[in-house]
Amino acid sequence: MASQSLISTVNGYENYIKDKGIDEQVINAYVDACSVAINGEKDIEYGLQLTKRAKELIEGFCTAKTGGTIWDLDYYHFKHETTPYDLVNHYFDLFLMEAHYKFESFMIYMEKNRPPWERFYLPRKNPLSKVAQLIQDLYDDKLDEGMVFCPGRIGKTQIVKMGNLWFGSNRPERSNLYSAYSDKITGGFYDGTLEMVNDPTYTYKDIYPKIVEKKAITDGKDLTIDFLRKKTYPTFTMRSIYGTLNGACDCDGLGVYDDLFSGIDEALSEDRQATVWGKFDNNFMPRIKPGKAKLLGIGTRWAPKDVQGRRLELLANNPEYKNIRHREVIIPALNENNESNFDYPYKLGYSTLDYKRRMASFEDNDDMASWFAQYQQEPIERKGQMFNIDNMNFFDPAEIEGIRPDRIFSANDPAYGGGDFVSMPICYEIEKEYYIVDVVYNDGDKDITIPEVTSRMESHLDKFPNKTAEVHFEETKTTSAYRLECEKVWKKDCYPILTSHDPADNKTAKMDRIKNHAPDIRKLHFIKLERQTKEYKKYFQNVLSCTYEGKMKHDDGVDSTAQLCDMIFREKRIAKVEAVHNPFRGGLY
């Protein structure tokens, strides 16, 4: 615990700042106080509070004096080969003090001596800080398991390599296990780990001098590394999923499985999916000590039943796994605004244009399912897939902008939350062609979805004065109140919206309806992929994920689309139609 003397001294620094502002003298004193707290009095919690505050002081002082950030000053030093600035050195000193306790600080200090354009983490901090936080939470025992899903070549393996090294360096008596699909990959992980320990361009020896002094005990054949002493189960073991794991490792540190498929051909084979899952579940998982080891899966999503998908299914739906604390970090190539998530500085990543070119190539090859899986991390079940993106119709909203539709209508599949989605595709009929121009697709409760449903329909009527709209609800006795609440809103707001309702079919009839309407759904026009909103994408992915076997966790999107086709193609509507007349909008037509 920090001494009262240290606390009083720090309080005096804060009083000094209030009276005289921030200067180099108080910054130096603050940095010294951080060292006393962490290295001297061993009060890590208080010390980390001080390092955070000291970094804020340095950042503010640098901006006030130079007009730029501390990282701008660091860049200027490397670019112009100046003498290192004391302010930057003090800043890095704080990361060194934090390095044993904060993973991000470990990475930043490790690359202190590298030019900014040759560093790994800082140029990629956005968005890889999410992965860094996941690894931190595993280390701090806030999570038991994590997964990271990203497209290839963006740095996910490197950040996990650094995380694995950090785990093992802080707890060298524990055993850490890394597995991938081939010896070549695990060998690269082994070499990369030793490079970070031994390469003088890294500052590992400053962070862990005792480990470097003892020298690592390595075995390039078995791909093992031991820190401090030789142990039965080494500090690090790297082994392919097809290698021998029995007796080689008893993981009580960090267990990492990384892209266990060699490529898309293997990943899409049901036989290979079963084989790899068997290797993972029978060989890898028994090496992970329950209650001690942390589990981290990284890679690209290939198919719904790849290893990550099967593991997710267990975590989400098997009651025996309900107490496992887990989190997934999913970062697609393009975000909801169709902009690259990995457009790193210094041309280290991929621009929006790079990814759009890749997407165009998949489109030309009639293989958008691979684009969604490999780049957007949205794997689609291909076996028995009812809808293929290659034989569906798409439109750019600009193409119909300003055209008055002959009809505005939608089908609503209501829900009250609890994991089910309210799905309501909104359709324009224009010259006997049908355009899904918008959708409500939301798994919130009724207090969230009813305002969305009502306001969204009203917004489309606002575009076309003296126009009416239709909404058909599929409902049961328990969901009829949902429709009634929507009707109240539309009546209160004076919008001419016709409502109708039918009782919901049972599950078998529902799938029959979807199958029967599959040709009709393919005739609909959906918004072009690059113009879809985040909500629309989720809805459209639900449509694409429908299979003839009907094995879907959620079918709300595709079912509501089949209901929409009922409205288009069924001649008779059994349910009673009720109209709300708006005298201020010129009547109904």
XYZ file of C-alpha atoms in Angstrom, residues 140-441:
302
model
C -6.972 -9.946 -15.470
C -9.419 -12.867 -15.095
C -12.384 -10.834 -16.300
C -12.933 -13.404 -19.056
C -12.331 -17.124 -19.495
C -12.378 -17.211 -23.267
C -12.182 -14.873 -26.231
C -12.331 -15.028 -30.015
C -11.055 -12.619 -32.653
C -12.506 -12.659 -36.160
C -10.841 -10.484 -38.823
C -9.837 -10.785 -42.471
C -6.318 -11.960 -43.257
C -3.102 -9.933 -43.250
C -4.230 -7.220 -40.827
C -2.053 -8.160 -37.830
C -4.238 -10.428 -35.712
C -1.612 -13.168 -35.371
C 1.134 -10.678 -34.491
C -0.842 -9.034 -31.715
C -1.691 -12.464 -30.296
C 1.991 -13.422 -30.566
C 2.835 -10.384 -28.459
C 0.024 -11.252 -26.054
C 1.284 -14.818 -25.720
C 4.804 -13.548 -24.975
C 3.431 -11.111 -22.384
C 1.448 -13.869 -20.652
C 4.507 -16.144 -20.497
C 6.931 -13.434 -19.438
C 4.754 -12.363 -16.510
C 4.054 -15.959 -15.434
C 6.998 -18.025 -16.722
C 6.157 -21.022 -14.529
C 2.931 -21.542 -16.415
C 2.681 -23.347 -19.737
C 1.230 -21.649 -22.815
C 0.097 -23.474 -25.947
C -0.233 -22.190 -29.519
C -1.745 -24.306 -32.292
C -2.391 -23.673 -35.992
C -3.042 -25.843 -39.040
C 0.573 -26.540 -40.036
C 4.101 -26.862 -38.674
C 5.152 -23.981 -40.910
C 2.750 -21.617 -39.172
C 3.669 -22.784 -35.674
C 7.346 -22.557 -36.638
C 6.831 -18.972 -37.696
C 5.155 -18.233 -34.381
C 8.125 -19.792 -32.560
C 10.663 -17.777 -34.574
C 8.674 -14.579 -34.115
C 8.506 -15.058 -30.359
C 12.274 -15.516 -30.080
C 12.842 -12.530 -32.358
C 10.956 -10.268 -29.954
C 13.061 -11.570 -27.055
C 16.460 -11.346 -28.774
C 16.238 -8.675 -31.481
C 17.876 -5.449 -30.227
C 15.297 -3.340 -32.061
C 12.838 -4.524 -29.393
C 13.263 -3.455 -25.761
C 12.328 -6.786 -24.195
C 15.513 -6.868 -22.085
C 14.510 -3.564 -20.440
C 11.139 -4.974 -19.405
C 12.249 -8.461 -18.339
C 15.981 -8.273 -17.556
C 15.955 -11.403 -15.357
C 14.533 -13.530 -18.170
C 17.128 -12.255 -20.642
C 19.932 -12.740 -18.095
C 19.013 -16.413 -17.605
C 18.668 -16.942 -21.382
C 15.765 -18.839 -22.864
C 16.022 -22.614 -23.185
C 14.871 -23.364 -26.720
C 14.160 -26.425 -28.845
C 13.729 -25.614 -32.517
C 12.677 -29.165 -33.339
C 9.898 -29.464 -30.777
C 9.153 -25.723 -30.979
C 9.356 -25.080 -27.235
C 10.752 -22.190 -25.223
C 11.437 -22.201 -21.491
C 12.048 -19.104 -19.385
C 14.201 -19.086 -16.234
C 14.516 -22.893 -15.991
C 13.802 -26.086 -17.920
C 10.396 -27.491 -16.977
C 8.372 -30.602 -17.754
C 5.862 -28.408 -19.532
C 7.733 -25.506 -21.181
C 6.700 -21.888 -20.899
C 5.742 -21.949 -24.578
C 4.805 -24.863 -26.815
C 3.938 -24.358 -30.485
C 2.338 -27.385 -32.112
C 0.157 -27.882 -35.198
C -3.350 -29.219 -34.704
C -2.150 -32.438 -36.371
C 0.960 -32.702 -34.164
C 1.425 -34.705 -30.978
C -0.006 -32.878 -27.986
C -0.323 -35.730 -25.499
C 2.351 -35.242 -22.849
C 3.780 -32.230 -24.677
C 1.869 -29.519 -22.872
C -0.410 -29.073 -19.907
C -1.620 -25.538 -20.570
C -2.424 -23.481 -17.484
C -1.544 -20.135 -19.046
C -2.866 -19.031 -22.452
C -4.134 -21.509 -25.035
C -4.336 -20.096 -28.567
C -5.848 -21.740 -31.626
C -5.230 -19.851 -34.852
C -6.863 -20.502 -38.261
C -7.033 -24.292 -38.058
C -7.980 -24.649 -41.747
C -5.377 -24.347 -44.480
C -7.738 -22.508 -46.796
C -11.241 -22.211 -48.153
C -11.291 -25.581 -49.940
C -10.593 -27.427 -46.707
C -12.863 -25.159 -44.653
C -15.873 -25.800 -46.896
C -15.496 -29.572 -46.858
C -17.864 -31.137 -44.334
C -15.460 -34.031 -43.877
C -12.572 -31.672 -43.147
C -14.731 -29.583 -40.824
C -15.517 -32.725 -38.826
C -11.889 -33.879 -38.870
C -10.472 -30.557 -37.697
C -13.134 -30.211 -35.011
C -12.252 -33.696 -33.813
C -8.560 -32.764 -33.577
C -9.437 -29.568 -31.725
C -11.929 -31.144 -29.330
C -10.058 -34.396 -28.691
C -6.410 -33.281 -28.851
C -6.207 -29.553 -28.164
C -8.949 -28.914 -25.604
C -7.878 -31.677 -23.165
C -4.540 -29.843 -22.832
C -6.335 -26.683 -21.613
C -6.627 -26.878 -17.813
C -10.135 -25.854 -16.738
C -10.278 -23.029 -14.230
C -6.659 -22.005 -14.849
C -5.930 -21.583 -18.543
C -7.421 -18.867 -20.710
C -8.561 -19.748 -24.235
C -8.167 -17.490 -27.254
C -9.332 -18.366 -30.771
C -8.317 -16.194 -33.702
C -8.816 -16.397 -37.405
C -11.022 -15.765 -40.366
C -14.549 -17.168 -40.418
C -14.866 -19.650 -43.246
C -18.157 -21.424 -42.671
C -20.870 -21.574 -39.996
C -19.545 -24.936 -38.814
C -15.848 -24.123 -38.760
C -14.127 -24.636 -35.407
C -14.985 -21.158 -34.140
C -18.596 -21.571 -35.209
C -18.982 -24.872 -33.385
C -17.305 -23.482 -30.296
C -19.584 -20.438 -30.368
C -22.594 -22.707 -30.633
C -21.542 -24.497 -27.448
C -20.929 -21.244 -25.594
C -24.219 -19.726 -26.690
C -26.625 -22.631 -26.448
C -25.298 -25.436 -24.275
C -26.366 -25.002 -20.631
C -23.181 -26.714 -19.443
C -21.184 -23.800 -20.865
C -23.321 -20.967 -19.505
C -20.822 -19.979 -16.795
C -17.912 -19.502 -19.196
C -17.226 -15.782 -19.462
C -16.498 -15.059 -23.092
C -16.373 -12.215 -25.591
C -15.904 -12.067 -29.341
C -14.148 -9.269 -31.212
C -15.449 -9.160 -34.787
C -13.883 -6.615 -37.143
C -14.978 -6.900 -40.800
C -13.034 -5.510 -43.739
C -15.650 -2.828 -44.418
C -17.638 -1.101 -41.688
C -21.307 -0.140 -41.791
C -20.390 2.910 -43.903
C -18.549 0.665 -46.381
C -15.200 2.105 -45.327
C -12.098 0.081 -44.521
C -11.505 -0.816 -40.879
C -7.835 -1.439 -41.642
C -6.657 1.661 -43.520
C -3.520 2.012 -41.409
C -1.076 4.924 -41.731
C 2.216 4.570 -43.596
C 0.388 2.384 -46.157
C 0.549 -0.593 -43.826
C -3.029 -1.744 -44.265
C -5.820 -1.842 -46.804
C -7.761 1.125 -48.068
C -11.471 1.202 -48.813
C -10.625 0.977 -52.506
C -8.438 -2.081 -51.897
C -11.313 -3.929 -50.272
C -13.890 -2.768 -52.807
C -11.665 -4.104 -55.552
C -11.512 -7.433 -53.754
C -15.287 -7.417 -53.412
C -15.665 -6.632 -57.120
C -13.453 -9.597 -57.953
C -15.649 -11.915 -55.886
C -18.720 -10.465 -57.619
C -17.217 -11.152 -61.036
C -16.466 -14.717 -59.978
C -20.017 -15.235 -58.670
C -18.663 -16.002 -55.217
C -19.967 -13.344 -52.868
C -20.454 -15.955 -50.172
C -16.663 -16.157 -49.929
C -16.436 -12.371 -49.660
C -18.874 -12.326 -46.771
C -17.070 -15.136 -44.984
C -13.414 -14.206 -45.502
C -13.678 -10.433 -45.400
C -16.878 -9.524 -43.574
C -16.730 -12.409 -41.069
C -20.303 -13.396 -41.947
C -20.114 -17.048 -43.004
C -23.077 -18.407 -44.926
C -24.208 -22.022 -44.910
C -23.625 -23.068 -48.507
C -24.953 -26.605 -48.429
C -28.599 -26.478 -49.406
C -28.459 -22.689 -49.568
C -31.846 -21.499 -50.777
C -30.717 -18.063 -51.967
C -27.522 -17.313 -53.797
C -26.434 -13.745 -54.190
C -25.473 -14.464 -57.781
C -29.053 -15.065 -58.907
C -30.751 -12.244 -57.011
C -31.654 -8.738 -58.137
C -30.073 -5.551 -56.783
C -30.642 -1.832 -57.230
C -29.037 1.443 -56.254
C -31.495 3.619 -54.268
C -30.491 6.524 -56.498
C -32.091 4.711 -59.434
C -35.596 5.126 -58.007
C -35.064 8.388 -56.136
C -38.063 10.663 -56.661
C -40.151 8.053 -58.470
C -43.621 7.852 -56.950
C -44.338 4.193 -56.136
C -47.603 2.597 -57.167
C -47.755 0.954 -53.755
C -45.957 1.145 -50.387
C -46.324 -1.921 -48.204
C -44.536 -4.069 -45.655
C -44.813 -7.334 -43.736
C -44.144 -7.324 -40.020
C -42.961 -10.362 -38.066
C -43.267 -9.001 -34.505
C -41.264 -10.050 -31.445
C -40.812 -8.875 -27.889
C -37.038 -9.220 -27.704
C -35.397 -12.151 -25.977
C -33.156 -12.890 -28.963
C -35.892 -12.856 -31.613
C -35.924 -10.088 -34.200
C -38.735 -7.820 -35.271
C -38.361 -7.980 -39.030
C -40.259 -5.637 -41.336
C -39.061 -5.265 -44.941
C -40.591 -2.193 -46.603
C -41.363 -2.524 -50.295
C -42.137 -0.117 -53.153
C -44.039 -1.395 -56.158
C -42.959 0.525 -59.278
C -44.320 -0.616 -62.639
C -44.886 -4.160 -61.345
C -41.336 -4.456 -60.014
C -40.780 -4.767 -56.261
C -37.991 -2.957 -54.418
C -37.085 -3.652 -50.764
C -36.101 -0.064 -49.988
C -35.821 -0.296 -46.207
C -36.145 -2.693 -43.303
C -36.631 -2.717 -39.573
C -34.539 -5.585 -38.198
